[in-house]
PDB file of C-alpha atoms in Angstrom:
ATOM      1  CA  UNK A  77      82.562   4.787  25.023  1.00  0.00           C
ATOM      2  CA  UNK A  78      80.594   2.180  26.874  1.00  0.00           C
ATOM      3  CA  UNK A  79      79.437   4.406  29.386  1.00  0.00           C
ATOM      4  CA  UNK A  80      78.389   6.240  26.688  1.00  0.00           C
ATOM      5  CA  UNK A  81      76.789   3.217  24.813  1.00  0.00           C
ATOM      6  CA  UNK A  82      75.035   2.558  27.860  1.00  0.00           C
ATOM      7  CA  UNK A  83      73.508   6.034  28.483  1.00  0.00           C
ATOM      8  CA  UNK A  84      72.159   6.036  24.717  1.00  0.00           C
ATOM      9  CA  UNK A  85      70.845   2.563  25.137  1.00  0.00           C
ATOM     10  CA  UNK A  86      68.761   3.875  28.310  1.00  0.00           C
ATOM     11  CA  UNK A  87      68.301   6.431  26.564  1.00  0.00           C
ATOM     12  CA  UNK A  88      66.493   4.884  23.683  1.00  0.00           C
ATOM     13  CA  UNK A  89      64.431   2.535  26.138  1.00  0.00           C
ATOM     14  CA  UNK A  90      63.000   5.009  27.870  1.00  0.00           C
ATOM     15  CA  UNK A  91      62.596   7.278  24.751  1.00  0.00           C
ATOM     16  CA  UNK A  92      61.021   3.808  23.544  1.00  0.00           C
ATOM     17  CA  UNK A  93      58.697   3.144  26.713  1.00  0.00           C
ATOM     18  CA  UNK A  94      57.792   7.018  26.386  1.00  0.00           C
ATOM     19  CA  UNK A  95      56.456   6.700  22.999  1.00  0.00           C
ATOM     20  CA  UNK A  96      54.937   3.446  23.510  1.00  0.00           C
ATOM     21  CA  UNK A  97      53.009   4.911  26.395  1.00  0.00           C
ATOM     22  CA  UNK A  98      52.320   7.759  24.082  1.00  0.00           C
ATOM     23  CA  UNK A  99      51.345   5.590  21.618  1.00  0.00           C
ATOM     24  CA  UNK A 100      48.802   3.854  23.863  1.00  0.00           C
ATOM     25  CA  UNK A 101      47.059   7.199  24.965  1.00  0.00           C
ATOM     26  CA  UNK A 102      46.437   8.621  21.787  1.00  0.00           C
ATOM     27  CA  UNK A 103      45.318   4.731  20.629  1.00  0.00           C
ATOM     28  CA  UNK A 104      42.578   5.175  23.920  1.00  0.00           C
ATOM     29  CA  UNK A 105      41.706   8.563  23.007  1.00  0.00           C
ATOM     30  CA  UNK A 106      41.338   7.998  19.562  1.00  0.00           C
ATOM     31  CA  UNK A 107      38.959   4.480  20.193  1.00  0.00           C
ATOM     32  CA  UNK A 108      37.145   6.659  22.835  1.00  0.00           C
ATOM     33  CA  UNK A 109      36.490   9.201  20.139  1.00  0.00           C
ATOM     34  CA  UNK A 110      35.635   6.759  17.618  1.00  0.00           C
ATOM     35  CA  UNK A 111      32.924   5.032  19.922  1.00  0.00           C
ATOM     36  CA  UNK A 112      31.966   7.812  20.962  1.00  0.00           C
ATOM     37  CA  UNK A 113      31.070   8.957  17.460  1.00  0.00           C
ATOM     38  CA  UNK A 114      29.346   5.767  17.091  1.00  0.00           C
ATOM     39  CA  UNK A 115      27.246   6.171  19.845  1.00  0.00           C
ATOM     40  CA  UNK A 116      26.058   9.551  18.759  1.00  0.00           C
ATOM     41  CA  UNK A 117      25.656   8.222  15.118  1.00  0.00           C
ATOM     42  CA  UNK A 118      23.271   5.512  16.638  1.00  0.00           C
ATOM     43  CA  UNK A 119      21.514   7.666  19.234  1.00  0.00           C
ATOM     44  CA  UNK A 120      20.594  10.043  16.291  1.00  0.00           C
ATOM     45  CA  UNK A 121      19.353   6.901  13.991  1.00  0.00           C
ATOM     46  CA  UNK A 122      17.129   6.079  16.736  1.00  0.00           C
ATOM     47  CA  UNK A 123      16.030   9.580  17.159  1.00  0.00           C
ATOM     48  CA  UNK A 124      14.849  10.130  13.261  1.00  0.00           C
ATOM     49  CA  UNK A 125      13.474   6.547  13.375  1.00  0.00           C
ATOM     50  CA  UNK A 126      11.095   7.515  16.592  1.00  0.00           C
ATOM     51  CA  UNK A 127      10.078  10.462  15.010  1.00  0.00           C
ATOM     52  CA  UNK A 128       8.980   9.010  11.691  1.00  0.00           C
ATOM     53  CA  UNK A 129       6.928   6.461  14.231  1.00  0.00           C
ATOM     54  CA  UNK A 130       5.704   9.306  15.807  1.00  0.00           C
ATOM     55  CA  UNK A 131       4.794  11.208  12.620  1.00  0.00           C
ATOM     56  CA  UNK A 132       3.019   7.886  11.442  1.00  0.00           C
ATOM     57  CA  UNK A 133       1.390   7.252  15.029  1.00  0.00           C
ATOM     58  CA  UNK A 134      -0.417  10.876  14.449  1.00  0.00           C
ATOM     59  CA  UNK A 135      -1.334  10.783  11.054  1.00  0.00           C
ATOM     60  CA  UNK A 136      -2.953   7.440  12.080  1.00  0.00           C
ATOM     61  CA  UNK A 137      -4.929   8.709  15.144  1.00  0.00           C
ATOM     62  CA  UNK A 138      -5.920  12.047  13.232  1.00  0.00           C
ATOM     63  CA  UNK A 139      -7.311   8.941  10.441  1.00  0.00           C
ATOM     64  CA  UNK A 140      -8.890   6.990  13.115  1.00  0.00           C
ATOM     65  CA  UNK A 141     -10.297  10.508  14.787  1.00  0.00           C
ATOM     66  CA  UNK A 142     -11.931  11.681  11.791  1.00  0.00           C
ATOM     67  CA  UNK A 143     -13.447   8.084  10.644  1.00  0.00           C
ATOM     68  CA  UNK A 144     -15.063   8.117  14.373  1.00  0.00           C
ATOM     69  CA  UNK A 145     -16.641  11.694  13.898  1.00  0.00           C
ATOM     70  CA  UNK A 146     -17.810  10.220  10.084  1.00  0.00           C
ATOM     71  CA  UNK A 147     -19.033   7.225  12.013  1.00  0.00           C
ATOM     72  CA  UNK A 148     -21.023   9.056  14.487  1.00  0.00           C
ATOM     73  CA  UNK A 149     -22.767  11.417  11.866  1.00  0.00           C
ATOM     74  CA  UNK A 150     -23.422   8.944   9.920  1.00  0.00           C
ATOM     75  CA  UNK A 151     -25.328   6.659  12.667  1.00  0.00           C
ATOM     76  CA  UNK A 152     -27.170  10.796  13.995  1.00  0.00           C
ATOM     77  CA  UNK A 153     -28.414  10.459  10.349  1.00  0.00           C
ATOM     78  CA  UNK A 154     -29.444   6.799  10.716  1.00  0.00           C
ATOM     79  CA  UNK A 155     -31.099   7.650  13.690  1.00  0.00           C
ATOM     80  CA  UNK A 156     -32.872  11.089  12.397  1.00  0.00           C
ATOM     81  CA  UNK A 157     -33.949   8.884   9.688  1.00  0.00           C
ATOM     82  CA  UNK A 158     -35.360   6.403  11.812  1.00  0.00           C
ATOM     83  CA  UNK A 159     -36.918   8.379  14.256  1.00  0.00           C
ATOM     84  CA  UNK A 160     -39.025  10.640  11.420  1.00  0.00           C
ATOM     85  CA  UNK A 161     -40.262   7.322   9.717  1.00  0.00           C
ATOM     86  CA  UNK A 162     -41.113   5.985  13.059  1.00  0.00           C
ATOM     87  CA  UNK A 163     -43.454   8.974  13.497  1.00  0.00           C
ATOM     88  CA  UNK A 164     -44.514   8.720   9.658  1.00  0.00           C
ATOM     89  CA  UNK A 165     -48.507   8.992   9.609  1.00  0.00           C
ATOM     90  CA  UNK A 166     -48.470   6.481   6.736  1.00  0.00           C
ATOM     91  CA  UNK A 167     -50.987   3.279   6.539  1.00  0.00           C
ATOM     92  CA  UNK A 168     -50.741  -0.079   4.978  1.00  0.00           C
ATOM     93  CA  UNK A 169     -52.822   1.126   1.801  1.00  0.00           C
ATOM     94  CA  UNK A 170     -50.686   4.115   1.057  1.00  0.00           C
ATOM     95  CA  UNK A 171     -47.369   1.913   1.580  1.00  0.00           C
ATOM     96  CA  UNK A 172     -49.075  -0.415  -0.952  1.00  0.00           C
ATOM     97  CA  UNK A 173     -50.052   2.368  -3.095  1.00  0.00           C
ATOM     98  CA  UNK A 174     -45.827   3.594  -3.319  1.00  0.00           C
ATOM     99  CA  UNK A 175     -44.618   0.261  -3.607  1.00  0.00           C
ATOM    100  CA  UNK A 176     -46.697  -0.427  -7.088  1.00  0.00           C
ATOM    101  CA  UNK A 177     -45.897   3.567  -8.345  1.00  0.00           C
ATOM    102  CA  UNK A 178     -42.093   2.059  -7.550  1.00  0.00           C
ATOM    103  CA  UNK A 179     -42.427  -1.388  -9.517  1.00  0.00           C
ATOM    104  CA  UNK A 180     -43.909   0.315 -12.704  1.00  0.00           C
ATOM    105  CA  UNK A 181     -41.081   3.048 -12.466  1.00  0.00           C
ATOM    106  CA  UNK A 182     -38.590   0.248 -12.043  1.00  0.00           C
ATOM    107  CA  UNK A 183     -40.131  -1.668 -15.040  1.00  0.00           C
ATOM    108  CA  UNK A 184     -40.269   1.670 -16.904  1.00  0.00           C
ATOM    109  CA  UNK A 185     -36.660   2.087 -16.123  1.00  0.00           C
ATOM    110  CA  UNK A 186     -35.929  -1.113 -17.584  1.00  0.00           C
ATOM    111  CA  UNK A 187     -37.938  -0.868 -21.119  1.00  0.00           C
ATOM    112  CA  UNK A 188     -35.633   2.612 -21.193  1.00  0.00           C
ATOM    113  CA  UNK A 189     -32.388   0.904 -20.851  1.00  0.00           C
ATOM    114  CA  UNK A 190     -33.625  -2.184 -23.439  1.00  0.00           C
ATOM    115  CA  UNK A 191     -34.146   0.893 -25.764  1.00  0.00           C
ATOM    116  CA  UNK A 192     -30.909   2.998 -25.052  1.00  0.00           C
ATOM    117  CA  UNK A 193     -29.210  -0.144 -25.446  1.00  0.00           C
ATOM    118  CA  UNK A 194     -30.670  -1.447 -29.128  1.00  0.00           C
ATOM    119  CA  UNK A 195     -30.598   2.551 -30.216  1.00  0.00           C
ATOM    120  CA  UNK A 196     -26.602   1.921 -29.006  1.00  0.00           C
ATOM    121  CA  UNK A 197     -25.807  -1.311 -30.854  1.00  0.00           C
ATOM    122  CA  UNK A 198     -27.930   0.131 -33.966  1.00  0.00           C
ATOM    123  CA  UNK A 199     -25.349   3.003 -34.173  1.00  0.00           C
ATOM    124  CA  UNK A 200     -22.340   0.772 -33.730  1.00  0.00           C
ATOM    125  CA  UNK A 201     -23.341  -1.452 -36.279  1.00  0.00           C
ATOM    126  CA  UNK A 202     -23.583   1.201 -39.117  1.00  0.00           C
TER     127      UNK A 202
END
């Protein structure tokens, strides 16, 4: 019975350090998997987060590219503009002449206004 007692008792210890062994495996298998997992998790985090960078790094050039090519038509008019009153056949007289036609257009302007407004506050009063 002792023998036998002993046999079981080995038995169970090495049915013990078997399972314990066991045990640690699947514990390394399962962390592996777990940080594993984790990795990927992260790696894809980073990946959606660069592309929404990327996305916002394009829209931003494609901004920047079209106010350059507004930028650069807008100083070809400048210069068209410059470059036909530059060869403008006009004198000092006639620039005289379409400065006062401006001023009493401009003072015109005004008395309309003065009018508009006192025909507006006459309605609003009644």
């Amino acid at each position: 019975m002792k023998e036998s007692l002993k046999i079981g008792g080995i038995g169970f210890m090495i049915g013990l350090f078997v399972a314990a062994i066991a045990a640690h495996i699947c514990y390394d298998e399962g962390f592996d998997h777990g940080f594993a997992e984790a990795e990927a998790r992260q790696a894809d985090a980073v990946k959606i987060a660069q592309n929404e960078v990327k996305k916002d790094y394009e829209k931003r050039i494609s901004e920047l590219s079209a106010s350059l090519e507004r930028l650069h038509s807008d100083n070809a008019q400048r210069l068209r503009q410059l470059n036909d009153f530059s060869h403008a056949k006009t004198d000092l007289a006639t620039c005289r002449r379409d400065r006062s036609r401006l001023g009493r257009l401009a003072v015109r302007g005004e008395e309309l206004l003065k009018r508009a407004d006192s025909y507006f506050e006459a309605l609003s009063v009644k």
